[in-house]
Every structure is written in C-alpha cells, then in structure tokens.
Amino acid sequence: MSAVLKPVEARLEPLDTSRLHQVLQIEQRAYAHPWSRGNFLDALKSGYHARVLLAGEEVLGYYVAMQGVDEVHLLNITVSPDVQRQGWCRAMLDALALWSRGQDAQWLWLEVRASNRRAMAIYETHGYRRIGLRKAYYPAGHGQREDAVVMSLRLCATDHNHQP
C-alpha cells in the first residue's frame, strides 16, 4: 500500500526579523559558507525584496533580491534541505520574476558557485543564461576561493526591430 501525499499549500510573505531564526537554521544546514545574521539584517535594513516561503508556519525556503535600475539581482535563494527537489525553488523563481516584471525590470541577475551544477541546471531550465565568470568570488574554506558563474534572465519581450 503506497502512501498518498497530501498537497502542500504554500504562500510567500515578506521576510522580517520574526522569521530570521528559522531562516538562519536553514541557511546553516544548506551551505558550508552561510549568510550571517548580519547579512540578513543588512539586507532587510536596506529594503531589499526578501520573501519567505511558508507552509503553515514552517519555513520551506526564502529569497533576497536587490532592485537596481532596470534589473533585479538575486542575492540568495534557498530551499530547506528537508523539502528540496519538490519544485519550491522553481516556485520562488517564478514569483521573483513576476515581481521583477512588476518593477519594470528588464533583467534578473545572479551568481552561483561554479561547483553547484544542480542550481545551474534549475536556473537554465528557467531560461537563465551563463554570461561570465567572477574569479575567486566565493569563500571555499582553507583560505581558498571558488569562482562564481554569472547568469541572467531577460524579462521583457525582445523588440526585433531594435538591437541593443
């Protein structure tokens, strides 16, 4: 007899300090070099677009993005290790793209560790393209650094009459 999985209803809410403890627990479990409490507090203080994905009161994931001129830069997107491979990252990427379009952004940008092939595959299936490399961008332990792959997603419809 196979178990019937109950659909999970999830919602996005603004990330604030009341959920920061849960977010930090996930961050520390998900990464060898996690963001610190100070990183999150700085992002919130700066007014960055930060959302937490909730099922009931359980944090499934979160993202932090910085709006620029005609673009949005995804700084952190994380799904709890307990619920990875269930489509939550894709759902958050969709929500971020929708919000970004609403801000009249033309591009979404991000960096991802060169070793994080799984994340790159998710971004590529979402339409992101590899643009370049930032050498020694991320800490990698033991005094080492790891390259970041720069990726972007064009948000606005391409005007075929005008070339950039």
Short mmCIF file of C-alpha atoms in Angstrom, two decimals:
data_model
loop_
_atom_site.label_atom_id
_atom_site.label_comp_id
_atom_site.label_asym_id
_atom_site.label_seq_id
_atom_site.Cartn_x
_atom_site.Cartn_y
_atom_site.Cartn_z
CA MET A 1 0.00 0.00 0.00
CA SER A 2 1.54 3.31 -1.07
CA ALA A 3 1.17 6.48 0.94
CA VAL A 4 -0.93 9.24 -0.52
CA LEU A 5 0.90 12.54 -0.44
CA LYS A 6 -1.23 15.44 0.70
CA PRO A 7 -0.70 18.56 -1.42
CA VAL A 8 1.14 21.28 0.45
CA GLU A 9 -0.30 24.75 0.35
CA ALA A 10 2.41 27.37 0.46
CA ARG A 11 2.49 31.13 0.49
CA LEU A 12 5.11 33.86 0.21
CA GLU A 13 5.31 36.53 2.87
CA PRO A 14 7.77 39.36 3.47
CA LEU A 15 10.82 38.17 5.38
CA ASP A 16 11.20 40.01 8.66
CA THR A 17 13.14 39.51 11.86
CA SER A 18 10.38 37.35 13.39
CA ARG A 19 11.30 34.53 10.97
CA LEU A 20 15.05 35.15 10.96
CA HIS A 21 15.82 32.38 13.47
CA GLN A 22 14.16 29.76 11.22
CA VAL A 23 15.83 31.19 8.12
CA LEU A 24 19.26 31.10 9.77
CA GLN A 25 18.78 27.47 10.79
CA ILE A 26 18.02 26.54 7.17
CA GLU A 27 20.88 28.69 5.87
CA GLN A 28 23.38 26.97 8.16
CA ARG A 29 22.16 23.50 7.18
CA ALA A 30 22.10 24.28 3.46
CA TYR A 31 25.54 25.87 2.99
CA ALA A 32 29.14 25.36 4.02
CA HIS A 33 29.51 29.19 3.94
CA PRO A 34 26.10 30.53 5.04
CA TRP A 35 24.96 34.10 5.23
CA SER A 36 25.26 35.51 8.74
CA ARG A 37 22.51 37.09 10.79
CA GLY A 38 24.20 40.42 9.97
CA ASN A 39 23.96 39.74 6.22
CA PHE A 40 20.21 39.20 6.52
CA LEU A 41 19.73 42.20 8.83
CA ASP A 42 21.68 44.43 6.41
CA ALA A 43 19.51 43.23 3.51
CA LEU A 44 16.32 43.92 5.44
CA LYS A 45 17.57 47.32 6.62
CA SER A 46 18.45 48.20 3.01
CA GLY A 47 14.88 47.44 1.93
CA TYR A 48 15.79 44.54 -0.36
CA HIS A 49 12.95 42.40 -1.69
CA ALA A 50 13.05 39.49 0.77
CA ARG A 51 10.41 36.78 0.91
CA VAL A 52 9.90 33.65 2.95
CA LEU A 53 8.01 30.63 1.58
CA LEU A 54 5.74 29.15 4.25
CA ALA A 55 3.61 26.03 4.62
CA GLY A 56 1.56 26.83 7.68
CA GLU A 57 4.24 28.23 9.98
CA GLU A 58 7.04 26.06 8.59
CA VAL A 59 9.67 27.87 6.50
CA LEU A 60 10.22 25.95 3.26
CA GLY A 61 12.58 28.49 1.71
CA TYR A 62 13.35 32.14 1.13
CA TYR A 63 14.99 34.58 -1.23
CA VAL A 64 16.59 38.01 -1.08
CA ALA A 65 16.87 40.23 -4.15
CA MET A 66 18.18 43.74 -4.73
CA GLN A 67 16.48 46.06 -7.18
CA GLY A 68 18.64 48.19 -9.43
CA VAL A 69 17.97 50.34 -12.48
CA ASP A 70 16.05 48.15 -14.95
CA GLU A 71 17.27 45.00 -13.22
CA VAL A 72 16.97 42.81 -10.14
CA HIS A 73 19.89 40.92 -8.64
CA LEU A 74 19.08 37.68 -6.81
CA LEU A 75 21.42 37.58 -3.81
CA ASN A 76 20.23 34.45 -2.02
CA ILE A 77 17.64 31.76 -2.74
CA THR A 78 17.46 28.73 -0.51
CA VAL A 79 15.12 25.78 -0.03
CA SER A 80 15.23 23.87 3.23
CA PRO A 81 17.19 20.62 2.79
CA ASP A 82 14.10 18.82 4.19
CA VAL A 83 11.95 19.80 1.19
CA GLN A 84 14.39 20.07 -1.71
CA ARG A 85 13.57 18.52 -5.10
CA GLN A 86 9.87 19.31 -4.73
CA GLY A 87 9.69 22.36 -7.01
CA TRP A 88 9.90 25.05 -4.33
CA CYS A 89 12.91 26.77 -5.87
CA ARG A 90 11.12 26.98 -9.20
CA ALA A 91 8.05 28.43 -7.47
CA MET A 92 10.17 31.12 -5.81
CA LEU A 93 11.97 31.90 -9.09
CA ASP A 94 8.58 32.32 -10.78
CA ALA A 95 7.40 34.64 -8.00
CA LEU A 96 10.61 36.68 -8.20
CA ALA A 97 10.35 37.03 -11.99
CA LEU A 98 6.71 38.13 -11.70
CA TRP A 99 7.58 40.71 -9.03
CA SER A 100 10.58 41.92 -11.06
CA ARG A 101 8.44 42.43 -14.16
CA GLY A 102 6.05 44.44 -11.99
CA GLN A 103 9.00 46.68 -11.09
CA ASP A 104 9.72 47.21 -14.82
CA ALA A 105 12.96 45.26 -14.55
CA GLN A 106 14.31 44.01 -17.85
CA TRP A 107 16.85 41.58 -16.39
CA LEU A 108 17.32 39.24 -13.47
CA TRP A 109 20.95 38.55 -12.48
CA LEU A 110 22.57 36.08 -10.13
CA GLU A 111 25.84 34.41 -9.24
CA VAL A 112 26.12 30.71 -8.45
CA ARG A 113 29.09 28.67 -7.28
CA ALA A 114 30.82 27.05 -10.25
CA SER A 115 30.57 23.71 -8.41
CA ASN A 116 26.79 23.99 -7.89
CA ARG A 117 25.70 22.15 -11.04
CA ARG A 118 22.25 21.33 -9.64
CA ALA A 119 21.41 25.00 -9.08
CA MET A 120 22.75 25.96 -12.52
CA ALA A 121 20.53 23.31 -14.11
CA ILE A 122 17.48 24.74 -12.31
CA TYR A 123 18.35 28.26 -13.44
CA GLU A 124 18.95 27.13 -17.02
CA THR A 125 15.58 25.33 -17.19
CA HIS A 126 14.10 28.66 -16.04
CA GLY A 127 15.69 30.43 -19.00
CA TYR A 128 18.78 31.89 -17.34
CA ARG A 129 21.92 32.01 -19.47
CA ARG A 130 25.53 31.84 -18.40
CA ILE A 131 27.07 35.23 -19.04
CA GLY A 132 30.51 35.07 -17.46
CA LEU A 133 32.69 34.14 -14.53
CA ARG A 134 33.72 36.04 -11.41
CA LYS A 135 37.07 34.61 -10.37
CA ALA A 136 37.57 33.73 -6.69
CA TYR A 137 34.17 35.20 -5.76
CA TYR A 138 33.06 32.81 -3.01
CA PRO A 139 34.93 31.59 0.09
CA ALA A 140 35.72 27.90 -0.23
CA GLY A 141 37.41 27.05 3.07
CA HIS A 142 41.06 26.54 3.97
CA GLY A 143 41.84 30.00 2.61
CA GLN A 144 40.65 29.02 -0.85
CA ARG A 145 38.15 30.81 -3.09
CA GLU A 146 35.67 29.50 -5.67
CA ASP A 147 34.60 31.06 -8.95
CA ALA A 148 31.04 32.24 -9.49
CA VAL A 149 29.13 31.73 -12.71
CA VAL A 150 27.18 34.89 -13.60
CA MET A 151 23.76 34.15 -15.07
CA SER A 152 20.97 36.37 -16.35
CA LEU A 153 17.36 36.13 -17.45
CA ARG A 154 15.84 38.59 -19.90
CA LEU A 155 12.42 39.57 -18.53
CA CYS A 156 10.97 41.87 -21.17
CA ALA A 157 9.89 40.83 -24.64
CA THR A 158 12.57 41.26 -27.24
CA ASP A 159 11.93 44.01 -29.77
CA HIS A 160 13.13 42.53 -33.05
CA ASN A 161 13.26 45.96 -34.72
CA HIS A 162 15.91 47.31 -32.37
CA GLN A 163 19.24 45.75 -31.50
CA PRO A 164 20.97 46.61 -28.22
#
